[in-house]
Coordinates of C-alpha atoms in Angstrom, one line a residue:
M238 CA -4.2 44.1 -66.9
T239 CA -3.4 47.2 -64.6
K240 CA -1.0 46.2 -62.0
K241 CA -1.4 46.8 -58.3
R242 CA 0.7 49.2 -56.4
I243 CA 3.2 48.2 -53.7
I244 CA 2.7 50.7 -50.8
V245 CA 5.1 50.5 -48.1
G246 CA 4.6 52.2 -44.9
M247 CA 0.8 52.9 -45.5
S248 CA -0.9 50.6 -42.6
T249 CA -4.3 51.3 -43.0
L250 CA -6.7 49.2 -44.9
S251 CA -8.6 52.0 -46.3
E252 CA -5.8 53.8 -47.8
I253 CA -4.5 50.7 -49.4
R254 CA -7.8 49.8 -51.0
E255 CA -8.4 53.3 -51.9
S256 CA -5.0 53.5 -53.7
N257 CA -5.2 50.3 -55.8
G258 CA -2.6 48.8 -53.4
I259 CA -1.8 45.2 -53.1
Y260 CA -3.7 43.5 -50.4
I261 CA -3.2 39.9 -49.5
D262 CA -6.9 38.8 -48.1
K263 CA -6.5 37.7 -44.4
T264 CA -9.9 38.6 -43.5
R265 CA -10.9 34.7 -42.5
F266 CA -8.9 35.4 -39.4
I267 CA -11.6 37.7 -38.2
N268 CA -13.9 34.8 -38.0
Y269 CA -11.2 32.6 -36.3
L270 CA -10.6 35.3 -33.6
E271 CA -14.3 35.4 -33.0
N272 CA -14.9 31.7 -32.9
Y273 CA -11.6 29.8 -32.2
A274 CA -9.2 32.1 -30.1
E275 CA -11.2 31.1 -27.0
T276 CA -10.8 34.6 -25.6
K277 CA -12.0 38.0 -26.0
V278 CA -8.7 39.6 -25.2
P279 CA -6.3 38.0 -27.6
V280 CA -2.3 38.9 -27.8
L281 CA -0.7 38.2 -31.1
L282 CA 3.1 38.3 -30.8
R283 CA 5.2 38.6 -34.1
P284 CA 8.7 39.9 -35.2
R285 CA 8.9 43.5 -36.5
R286 CA 8.0 44.4 -40.0
F287 CA 5.4 41.5 -40.3
G288 CA 2.5 43.4 -40.9
K289 CA 1.0 43.6 -37.5
S290 CA -0.4 47.1 -37.9
L291 CA -2.2 46.4 -41.2
T292 CA -3.9 43.5 -39.0
A293 CA -4.9 45.9 -36.5
S294 CA -6.3 48.3 -39.1
M295 CA -8.5 45.4 -40.9
L296 CA -10.0 44.8 -37.4
H297 CA -10.5 48.5 -36.8
S298 CA -12.3 49.0 -40.1
Y299 CA -14.3 45.8 -39.7
Y300 CA -15.8 46.4 -36.4
D301 CA -16.1 50.1 -36.1
I302 CA -19.4 51.5 -36.3
S303 CA -18.4 54.7 -38.1
E304 CA -16.9 52.3 -40.9
K305 CA -20.2 50.8 -41.6
D306 CA -20.8 52.9 -44.6
Y307 CA -17.3 52.3 -46.0
F308 CA -17.6 48.4 -45.7
E309 CA -18.3 47.6 -49.2
K310 CA -15.2 49.8 -50.2
N311 CA -13.0 48.4 -47.8
F312 CA -14.0 44.8 -47.9
K313 CA -15.5 43.9 -51.3
G314 CA -13.8 40.8 -53.1
T315 CA -12.5 39.6 -49.5
W316 CA -13.6 36.4 -47.7
I317 CA -15.3 38.2 -45.0
Y318 CA -17.4 40.2 -47.4
D319 CA -19.2 37.0 -48.1
H320 CA -19.0 35.6 -44.6
R321 CA -19.8 38.6 -42.4
T322 CA -20.1 38.0 -38.6
P323 CA -22.9 39.3 -36.4
F324 CA -20.3 41.9 -34.9
A325 CA -19.2 43.5 -37.9
S326 CA -19.7 47.2 -37.6
S327 CA -21.1 47.0 -34.2
Y328 CA -18.4 48.3 -31.7
Y329 CA -17.1 51.8 -31.0
V330 CA -13.4 51.2 -31.7
I331 CA -10.5 53.0 -29.9
H332 CA -7.0 52.5 -31.5
F333 CA -3.9 52.7 -29.6
D334 CA -0.6 52.7 -31.5
F335 CA 2.5 52.6 -29.1
S336 CA 5.1 52.4 -31.7
N337 CA 5.5 56.2 -31.2
V338 CA 6.4 56.0 -27.5
S339 CA 9.7 57.2 -26.6
S340 CA 12.4 54.5 -25.7
N341 CA 14.1 57.0 -23.6
A342 CA 13.2 55.7 -20.0
S343 CA 13.1 59.1 -18.6
L344 CA 10.4 60.2 -21.3
V345 CA 8.2 57.3 -21.4
N346 CA 5.7 58.6 -19.0
D347 CA 5.1 61.9 -21.0
S348 CA 5.3 60.2 -24.5
L349 CA 2.7 57.4 -23.4
L350 CA 0.4 60.1 -22.0
R351 CA 0.6 61.9 -25.4
S352 CA 0.0 58.8 -27.4
V353 CA -3.1 57.9 -25.3
S354 CA -4.3 61.5 -25.6
Y355 CA -4.0 61.5 -29.4
S356 CA -6.0 58.1 -29.5
I357 CA -8.9 59.6 -27.2
N358 CA -9.0 62.8 -29.4
S359 CA -9.3 60.9 -32.3
F360 CA -11.9 59.0 -31.1
S361 CA -13.8 61.9 -29.4
T362 CA -13.8 63.9 -32.7
K363 CA -15.3 60.9 -34.3
Y364 CA -17.9 60.0 -31.5
P365 CA -18.5 63.5 -30.1
E366 CA -21.3 62.1 -28.2
Q367 CA -19.5 59.1 -26.6
G368 CA -16.1 60.8 -26.5
L369 CA -14.5 62.9 -23.7
P370 CA -15.6 66.5 -23.8
E371 CA -13.2 69.1 -25.3
K372 CA -12.6 70.8 -21.8
L373 CA -11.4 67.2 -20.5
R374 CA -9.1 66.5 -23.1
D375 CA -6.5 69.0 -22.0
I376 CA -3.4 67.0 -21.4
S377 CA -2.2 69.0 -18.4
L378 CA -5.0 67.7 -16.5
Y379 CA -3.6 64.2 -16.3
P380 CA -0.3 62.9 -14.5
S381 CA -0.3 59.9 -16.5
A382 CA -1.8 57.8 -19.3
A383 CA -3.7 55.8 -16.9
D384 CA -5.5 59.0 -15.6
M385 CA -6.6 60.2 -18.8
L386 CA -7.7 56.7 -20.1
G387 CA -9.9 56.3 -16.6
A388 CA -11.4 59.7 -17.4
F389 CA -12.3 58.5 -20.8
L390 CA -13.6 55.2 -20.1
N391 CA -15.8 56.6 -17.0
N392 CA -17.3 59.2 -19.7
F393 CA -18.0 56.7 -22.1
S394 CA -19.6 54.3 -19.7
S395 CA -22.1 57.2 -18.7
K396 CA -22.9 58.1 -22.3
T397 CA -23.5 55.0 -23.8
K398 CA -26.9 52.9 -24.1
D399 CA -27.2 49.1 -23.0
G400 CA -25.6 46.9 -25.7
E401 CA -23.2 49.7 -27.0
Y402 CA -19.5 48.5 -25.9
L403 CA -15.9 49.4 -26.8
Y404 CA -13.3 47.1 -28.9
V405 CA -9.9 48.3 -27.8
I406 CA -7.0 47.7 -30.1
I407 CA -3.3 48.2 -28.9
D408 CA -0.8 48.0 -31.6
E409 CA 2.8 47.5 -31.0
Y410 CA 2.3 47.6 -26.9
D411 CA 5.7 46.7 -26.3
H412 CA 7.9 48.4 -28.9
F413 CA 9.3 51.2 -26.4
A414 CA 10.1 48.8 -23.7
N415 CA 11.8 46.3 -26.1
E416 CA 14.2 49.2 -27.4
I417 CA 14.8 50.2 -23.6
L418 CA 15.5 46.4 -22.8
T419 CA 18.0 45.8 -25.4
R420 CA 20.0 48.9 -24.2
N421 CA 19.7 49.2 -20.7
K422 CA 18.1 46.4 -18.5
E423 CA 17.8 48.7 -15.2
S424 CA 15.9 51.4 -17.1
F425 CA 13.7 48.8 -18.2
K426 CA 13.0 47.6 -14.6
S427 CA 12.5 51.2 -13.7
I428 CA 9.6 51.6 -16.0
T429 CA 8.0 48.4 -15.1
S430 CA 8.6 49.0 -11.3
T431 CA 5.6 49.1 -8.9
S432 CA 7.8 51.1 -6.4
E433 CA 6.8 54.6 -5.3
G434 CA 7.4 57.1 -8.2
H435 CA 7.2 54.5 -10.8
E436 CA 3.8 52.8 -10.4
R437 CA 2.0 55.1 -12.6
L438 CA 3.9 54.4 -15.7
I439 CA 2.5 51.4 -17.3
K440 CA 0.7 49.1 -15.1
R441 CA -2.0 51.4 -13.8
F442 CA -2.9 51.7 -17.5
Y443 CA -3.5 48.2 -17.8
A444 CA -5.3 47.8 -14.5
T445 CA -7.7 50.5 -15.7
L446 CA -8.5 48.6 -18.9
K447 CA -9.1 45.5 -16.7
K448 CA -11.5 47.3 -14.4
Y449 CA -13.4 48.4 -17.4
Y450 CA -13.9 45.0 -19.0
R451 CA -17.0 43.7 -19.8
G452 CA -16.2 40.6 -18.0
T453 CA -15.9 42.4 -14.8
G454 CA -18.9 44.6 -15.6
G455 CA -17.5 47.3 -17.7
C456 CA -17.8 48.8 -21.1
I457 CA -15.0 47.1 -23.1
D458 CA -16.1 43.9 -24.7
R459 CA -13.3 42.8 -27.0
F460 CA -9.2 43.5 -27.3
F461 CA -6.9 43.0 -29.9
I462 CA -3.4 43.6 -28.7
T463 CA -0.2 43.2 -30.9
G464 CA 3.5 43.2 -30.0
V465 CA 6.8 41.2 -30.4
S466 CA 7.9 39.8 -27.0
P467 CA 6.4 38.1 -24.0
V468 CA 9.0 39.6 -21.8
S469 CA 7.3 43.0 -22.0
L470 CA 3.7 41.2 -21.6
D471 CA 4.4 40.0 -18.3
S472 CA 6.7 42.8 -17.0
L473 CA 4.4 45.7 -18.4
T474 CA 1.3 44.2 -17.7
S475 CA 1.1 42.0 -14.8
G476 CA -2.2 41.9 -13.4
F477 CA -3.8 42.3 -16.6
N478 CA -4.6 38.5 -16.4
I479 CA -7.6 38.7 -18.7
A480 CA -5.4 38.4 -21.7
T481 CA -4.3 35.4 -23.6
N482 CA -1.6 34.8 -25.7
I483 CA -2.5 33.1 -29.1
S484 CA 0.7 33.4 -30.9
S485 CA 1.5 29.6 -30.8
K486 CA -2.1 28.4 -32.0
K487 CA -1.8 26.6 -35.0
I488 CA -4.8 28.1 -36.6
F489 CA -3.0 31.8 -36.4
N490 CA 0.3 30.7 -37.9
E491 CA -0.7 32.3 -41.1
M492 CA -2.5 35.4 -39.9
I493 CA 0.5 37.6 -40.4
G494 CA 3.3 37.3 -42.9
F495 CA 3.1 35.9 -46.4
T496 CA 2.8 32.0 -47.3
H497 CA 4.6 30.8 -50.5
D498 CA 1.4 31.1 -52.4
E499 CA 0.5 34.5 -51.1
L500 CA 4.0 35.9 -52.1
S501 CA 3.4 34.3 -55.7
Q502 CA 0.1 36.2 -55.8
V503 CA 1.7 39.5 -54.7
I504 CA 4.3 39.1 -57.7
D505 CA 1.7 38.2 -60.2
E506 CA -0.5 41.4 -59.2
T507 CA 2.3 44.0 -58.9
V508 CA 5.4 42.9 -61.3
D509 CA 5.5 43.5 -65.0
F510 CA 8.0 41.1 -66.2
S511 CA 7.9 42.7 -69.7
L512 CA 9.8 46.0 -68.3
L513 CA 12.4 43.8 -66.7
D514 CA 15.4 42.2 -68.7
D515 CA 16.4 38.7 -67.8
I516 CA 14.5 38.8 -64.5
T517 CA 12.1 35.7 -63.8
K518 CA 9.8 35.0 -61.2
E519 CA 11.5 31.9 -60.2
Q520 CA 14.4 34.4 -59.6
L521 CA 12.6 36.5 -57.4
I522 CA 11.1 34.0 -55.3
Q523 CA 14.5 32.1 -54.8
I524 CA 16.0 35.3 -53.5
M525 CA 13.3 36.1 -51.2
E526 CA 13.2 32.5 -49.9
E527 CA 16.9 33.0 -49.0
N528 CA 16.5 36.3 -47.2
Y529 CA 13.2 36.9 -46.0
D530 CA 11.6 33.5 -45.7
G531 CA 11.8 30.5 -43.0
Y532 CA 9.7 31.6 -40.2
Y533 CA 7.6 29.0 -38.3
F534 CA 5.3 30.3 -35.4
T535 CA 3.9 26.6 -34.2
E536 CA 5.7 23.4 -33.6
D537 CA 3.4 21.5 -35.7
S538 CA 3.3 23.9 -38.7
S539 CA 3.9 22.6 -42.4
E540 CA 3.7 26.1 -43.9
K541 CA 6.8 28.6 -43.5
L542 CA 6.2 32.1 -43.9
F543 CA 7.8 35.2 -45.4
N544 CA 8.4 38.5 -43.5
S545 CA 5.8 40.4 -45.8
N546 CA 7.1 44.0 -45.3
L547 CA 10.5 43.0 -46.3
C548 CA 9.2 41.3 -49.4
L549 CA 7.1 44.3 -50.5
T550 CA 10.0 46.5 -50.0
Y551 CA 12.1 44.5 -52.1
L552 CA 9.6 44.1 -54.7
G553 CA 8.9 47.9 -54.7
S554 CA 12.6 48.7 -55.0
L555 CA 12.7 46.3 -58.1
I556 CA 9.8 47.8 -59.8
S557 CA 11.1 51.4 -59.3
E558 CA 14.9 50.6 -60.3
Q559 CA 13.9 47.9 -62.7
K560 CA 16.9 45.7 -61.9
L561 CA 17.3 43.1 -59.1
P562 CA 18.2 44.9 -55.8
N563 CA 20.7 43.7 -53.4
P564 CA 18.7 42.0 -50.7
N565 CA 21.0 43.4 -48.1
S566 CA 20.1 47.0 -48.8
I567 CA 16.3 46.3 -47.6
S568 CA 17.0 47.4 -43.9
L569 CA 15.3 45.9 -40.8
N570 CA 16.6 48.9 -38.9
D571 CA 18.3 46.3 -36.5
D572 CA 22.2 45.9 -36.2
A573 CA 24.6 43.9 -34.2
G574 CA 24.5 46.4 -31.3
K575 CA 20.9 45.4 -30.5
L576 CA 21.8 41.5 -30.5
N577 CA 24.6 42.4 -28.4
G578 CA 22.2 44.1 -26.0
M579 CA 19.9 41.0 -26.0
L580 CA 22.8 38.8 -25.6
S581 CA 24.1 40.7 -22.6
L582 CA 20.9 39.9 -20.7
C583 CA 22.2 36.3 -20.0
E584 CA 25.1 34.6 -18.0
D585 CA 28.5 34.3 -20.2
D586 CA 28.1 30.4 -20.2
V587 CA 24.7 30.6 -21.8
R588 CA 25.6 33.4 -24.5
E589 CA 28.7 31.3 -25.4
E590 CA 26.4 28.2 -25.9
I591 CA 23.7 30.1 -27.9
V592 CA 26.5 31.9 -30.1
Q593 CA 28.2 28.6 -30.8
A594 CA 25.1 26.8 -31.9
M595 CA 23.8 29.7 -33.9
F596 CA 27.1 29.9 -35.8
N597 CA 27.4 26.3 -36.4
K598 CA 23.8 26.3 -37.5
E599 CA 22.9 23.7 -34.8
P600 CA 19.4 23.6 -33.3
L601 CA 18.8 25.1 -30.0
V602 CA 16.9 22.8 -28.0
T603 CA 14.7 24.4 -25.2
E604 CA 11.1 24.7 -23.9
L605 CA 9.3 28.2 -24.8
P606 CA 8.2 29.6 -21.7
D607 CA 4.6 31.1 -21.4
K608 CA 5.9 33.9 -19.0
M609 CA 8.8 36.0 -18.7
N610 CA 9.2 38.7 -16.1
L611 CA 12.4 40.4 -16.1
N612 CA 11.4 42.0 -12.8
Q613 CA 11.8 38.6 -11.2
T614 CA 15.5 38.0 -12.3
D615 CA 18.7 39.9 -12.9
C616 CA 19.9 37.5 -15.8
F617 CA 18.1 35.4 -18.3
N618 CA 18.5 31.6 -18.4
K619 CA 18.8 29.6 -21.8
Y620 CA 15.3 29.4 -22.4
Q621 CA 14.4 33.0 -21.6
T622 CA 17.3 34.2 -23.8
V623 CA 16.3 31.6 -26.7
S624 CA 12.6 32.9 -26.4
L625 CA 13.5 36.7 -26.7
L626 CA 15.7 35.9 -29.7
Y627 CA 12.6 33.9 -31.2
H628 CA 10.0 36.5 -30.8
L629 CA 12.3 39.2 -32.1
G630 CA 12.8 37.2 -35.3
Y631 CA 16.5 36.3 -34.9
L632 CA 15.6 32.7 -34.6
T633 CA 12.6 30.6 -35.5
I634 CA 10.9 27.2 -34.7
D635 CA 12.5 24.4 -36.7
P636 CA 9.5 21.8 -36.7
E637 CA 11.5 18.9 -38.3
A638 CA 14.2 19.3 -35.6
T639 CA 11.3 19.6 -32.8
R640 CA 9.7 16.3 -34.0
E641 CA 13.1 14.6 -33.7
E642 CA 14.2 16.0 -30.3
G643 CA 10.6 15.8 -28.7
I644 CA 11.3 19.4 -27.5
T645 CA 11.1 22.8 -29.2
S646 CA 14.1 23.5 -31.5
F647 CA 15.1 27.1 -33.0
V648 CA 17.4 27.9 -35.8
I649 CA 18.2 31.1 -37.7
P650 CA 15.4 31.7 -40.2
N651 CA 17.1 33.1 -43.2
K652 CA 20.1 35.3 -44.6
V653 CA 19.0 38.6 -43.3
Y654 CA 19.4 37.4 -39.6
E655 CA 22.2 35.2 -40.4
K656 CA 24.2 38.3 -41.5
L657 CA 23.2 40.3 -38.4
F658 CA 24.4 37.4 -36.4
F659 CA 27.6 37.3 -38.2
D660 CA 27.9 40.9 -37.7
Y661 CA 27.6 40.6 -34.0
C662 CA 30.4 37.8 -34.0
R663 CA 32.7 40.2 -36.0
Q664 CA 32.1 42.7 -33.4
A665 CA 32.7 40.3 -30.6
I666 CA 36.4 39.5 -32.0
G667 CA 37.0 43.2 -32.6
Y668 CA 36.8 43.1 -36.4
R669 CA 35.2 45.6 -38.6
A670 CA 34.9 44.6 -42.2
E671 CA 36.9 46.4 -45.0
S672 CA 35.4 46.8 -48.4
N673 CA 36.5 46.7 -51.9
K674 CA 39.5 44.2 -51.8
D675 CA 40.4 43.1 -55.4
L676 CA 39.8 39.7 -55.8
S677 CA 39.4 39.6 -59.7
L678 CA 42.0 37.0 -60.0
M679 CA 39.5 34.5 -58.1
F680 CA 36.3 35.4 -59.9
E681 CA 37.8 35.3 -63.4
E682 CA 38.5 32.0 -65.2
S683 CA 42.0 32.0 -63.5
A684 CA 40.3 30.9 -60.4
D685 CA 43.3 32.1 -58.4
I686 CA 42.6 32.4 -54.5
S687 CA 45.8 33.7 -53.6
P688 CA 44.5 37.4 -53.5
L689 CA 42.0 36.1 -50.6
L690 CA 44.5 34.4 -48.7
E691 CA 46.9 37.5 -48.8
A692 CA 43.7 39.6 -47.7
I693 CA 42.8 37.4 -44.8
T694 CA 46.6 37.5 -43.6
E695 CA 46.6 41.4 -43.9
Q696 CA 43.3 41.8 -42.1
I697 CA 44.4 39.5 -39.2
E698 CA 47.5 41.5 -38.9
T699 CA 46.0 45.1 -39.1
K700 CA 42.4 44.9 -37.9
L701 CA 42.7 42.8 -34.8
N702 CA 44.3 43.7 -31.4
P703 CA 46.4 41.3 -29.5
Q704 CA 43.9 40.6 -27.3
S705 CA 41.3 39.5 -30.0
L706 CA 44.1 37.3 -31.4
G707 CA 44.4 35.4 -28.1
K708 CA 40.8 34.5 -28.7
F709 CA 41.0 33.6 -32.2
T710 CA 39.4 30.4 -33.4
E711 CA 38.3 28.8 -36.7
M712 CA 34.9 30.7 -36.3
S713 CA 37.0 34.1 -36.5
L714 CA 38.7 33.0 -39.7
Q715 CA 35.5 32.1 -41.3
L716 CA 34.0 35.4 -40.4
I717 CA 36.9 37.5 -42.0
C718 CA 37.0 35.3 -45.2
D719 CA 33.3 35.8 -45.6
S720 CA 33.5 39.7 -44.8
I721 CA 36.4 39.9 -47.3
I722 CA 34.4 38.2 -50.2
N723 CA 31.0 39.6 -49.9
N724 CA 32.6 43.0 -49.7
S725 CA 35.0 42.5 -52.5
R726 CA 35.2 44.8 -55.7
K727 CA 32.9 44.4 -58.3
R728 CA 30.5 42.0 -56.1
K729 CA 30.9 39.1 -58.4
L730 CA 31.6 36.8 -55.3
S731 CA 28.9 35.6 -52.5
S732 CA 30.2 33.8 -49.6
Y733 CA 28.1 31.4 -47.4
I734 CA 29.3 30.4 -44.0
E735 CA 28.6 27.1 -42.6
F736 CA 27.0 26.0 -46.1
Y737 CA 24.8 22.7 -45.6
T738 CA 25.9 20.5 -48.5
G739 CA 23.6 17.7 -47.4
K740 CA 26.6 15.6 -45.9
G741 CA 27.5 18.2 -43.3
F742 CA 28.2 22.2 -43.0
A743 CA 31.2 23.4 -45.0
D744 CA 33.2 26.3 -43.7
V745 CA 32.5 28.3 -46.7
L746 CA 31.0 28.1 -50.1
V747 CA 32.0 30.9 -52.6
K748 CA 29.4 31.4 -55.6
N749 CA 30.4 33.4 -58.8
T750 CA 28.4 35.4 -61.0
Y751 CA 31.2 35.9 -63.5
P752 CA 30.9 34.1 -66.9
N753 CA 32.7 30.7 -66.8
G754 CA 33.8 31.6 -63.2
H755 CA 34.4 28.7 -60.7
Y756 CA 32.6 28.1 -57.3
F757 CA 35.0 27.5 -54.4
L758 CA 34.5 25.2 -51.2
L759 CA 37.0 26.2 -48.5
E760 CA 37.7 24.1 -45.4
L761 CA 39.7 26.6 -42.9
K762 CA 41.5 25.3 -40.0
Y763 CA 43.5 27.4 -37.4
L764 CA 46.4 27.1 -35.1
H765 CA 47.9 29.5 -32.6
K766 CA 51.4 30.0 -32.8
K767 CA 52.2 28.4 -29.7
D768 CA 50.7 25.2 -31.3
D769 CA 52.8 25.6 -34.4
C770 CA 54.4 22.1 -35.1
K771 CA 54.3 19.6 -38.3
S772 CA 52.4 17.1 -36.7
A773 CA 49.5 19.7 -35.6
I774 CA 49.5 21.0 -39.2
D775 CA 49.2 17.6 -40.7
A776 CA 46.5 16.7 -38.4
K777 CA 44.4 19.8 -39.3
L778 CA 45.1 19.1 -43.0
Y779 CA 44.0 15.6 -42.6
E780 CA 40.8 16.6 -40.9
A781 CA 40.2 19.3 -43.8
R782 CA 40.6 16.7 -46.6
E783 CA 38.2 14.1 -44.8
E784 CA 35.5 16.8 -44.4
I785 CA 35.8 18.1 -48.1
E786 CA 35.5 14.3 -49.5
R787 CA 32.4 13.9 -47.4
Y788 CA 31.1 17.4 -48.4
R789 CA 31.5 16.6 -52.0
Q790 CA 28.9 13.8 -51.9
G791 CA 26.3 16.0 -50.7
T792 CA 23.2 16.3 -52.9
L793 CA 22.6 20.0 -51.6
L794 CA 26.0 21.0 -52.7
K795 CA 26.0 19.5 -56.0
N796 CA 22.4 21.3 -56.5
A797 CA 24.0 24.5 -55.5
V798 CA 27.1 24.2 -57.8
G799 CA 25.1 23.0 -60.9
E800 CA 27.1 23.3 -64.2
H801 CA 29.9 25.3 -62.7
I802 CA 33.6 24.2 -61.8
L803 CA 34.0 23.4 -58.1
D804 CA 37.4 24.1 -56.6
C805 CA 37.9 22.5 -53.2
Y806 CA 40.8 23.8 -51.0
A807 CA 42.1 22.8 -47.5
I808 CA 43.5 25.6 -45.9
V809 CA 45.5 25.8 -42.6
F810 CA 46.4 29.1 -41.0
V811 CA 49.1 29.4 -38.0
G812 CA 48.5 32.8 -36.5
S813 CA 48.1 35.2 -39.5
E814 CA 50.1 33.1 -41.8
C815 CA 48.6 30.8 -44.4
R816 CA 50.8 27.8 -43.7
V817 CA 49.0 25.3 -46.1
C818 CA 46.7 25.8 -49.1
Q819 CA 46.1 22.4 -51.1
K820 CA 43.8 22.0 -53.8
L821 CA 41.8 18.8 -53.9

């Protein structure tokens, strides 16, 4: 059977269907939006690269009158094809995509106007009778996006007959605002301000939409709005109180992203294993579970979700290269600097609490706020910061911990975001990873960890300044150890910080792909030189030994190690010197 194509970056349903691209049928959610959303102005928030734009395109194709003749081509074989609703192909659809609006605060007004102009021109070309006349499409006639939108809606209202309405789609409504927010809080406030000279930027645009909403006597009957964060929803659109955030409704949990069964279907329909040596479907799913899975968007959900775009990118790379790609090579276009920008929005004590919990893989327990308007506060509190991290994908809901705590609990979803967080922590201690350390004695059968300990000492002495050393902790030691291992020569070793054994979290677990190579469990303890004494070292060693004995009993550790030999070490550093390394 001919395999379907993986098409990354093509976000329209019609293009994917025409090109024999893989498409996971999410069309049942069209019916859910009409009958169970309890609003005609739904807002669906999900992290980046989850497939929001394809969902917006699906709705556009389904509702747009001009797509009626292509309904069979676009939807044959899907759920909605056999369960068509009365509103299919019944609206004039205008589709705004704000992912292209500049994230430079000084350019937002102009680029938003150009983006809106593009959408109005596209609509008017498709519907010349209902669209804006060409002479009124001159962008120089309008000082703002709101002004051009008002001219378009006024014209549409005057041209259409009774029963003809607009369906407005706004995709990535907050993309530009989130970029500005994580770089410069004051710039974000300036573009959302209602003070003189700023009031034209954003809020008038949404006020104009509300004015023409059918519920208030206008020509717009329905909306669909996608984005990432409620911070921008309230800061950008305050006054647009007709919108309802449906993101945490259980029925919409799986509307965007892949379930386990859906990912299995994608693999079956796209990957030809006869062309791949020693690669199995089980291997692929395990890699993607570790790196791209783990998202829950409701507290009572039993189905966790994969980041669909990252999965498709990974599988596309596998098919083209005919070998397993490094999951870290699949970029989110996020970095530690962006996380630093988000965490800089809160007070120091809040940031420290969040960082410690994330590093120790402890749930962050807090309410999820419905509204977050940055213009009403200078610094985020804990629940606002956690909410921002959750909506941007750095954290996800932990249903089990939520049930135990009786309040929403959040954890890092997968290794992609864990790596970003660890990179942030390394930056915080002033450490930049150095690659290609030779750890061959460690991954070969000799299983000698002395090169690792020497590399740690060398990195502490040469890569950290005295100020960073004064703040050095066991967390810092783990981060340096992890970085050396994961960036070592030949990439035979992989490190896992705070590995859950089933009996607690071990500091570092090292897996080994070398034939007959050993696995390692490292319990790292640290003392500053001012605390250097035999009794303190002995106490740290005793603590490490006790922890290792407990971790060894963990079922998850035993499962991870399998038939490999596991070498356990209690290690105590004093300053940059490894004072004790005891194999247990």
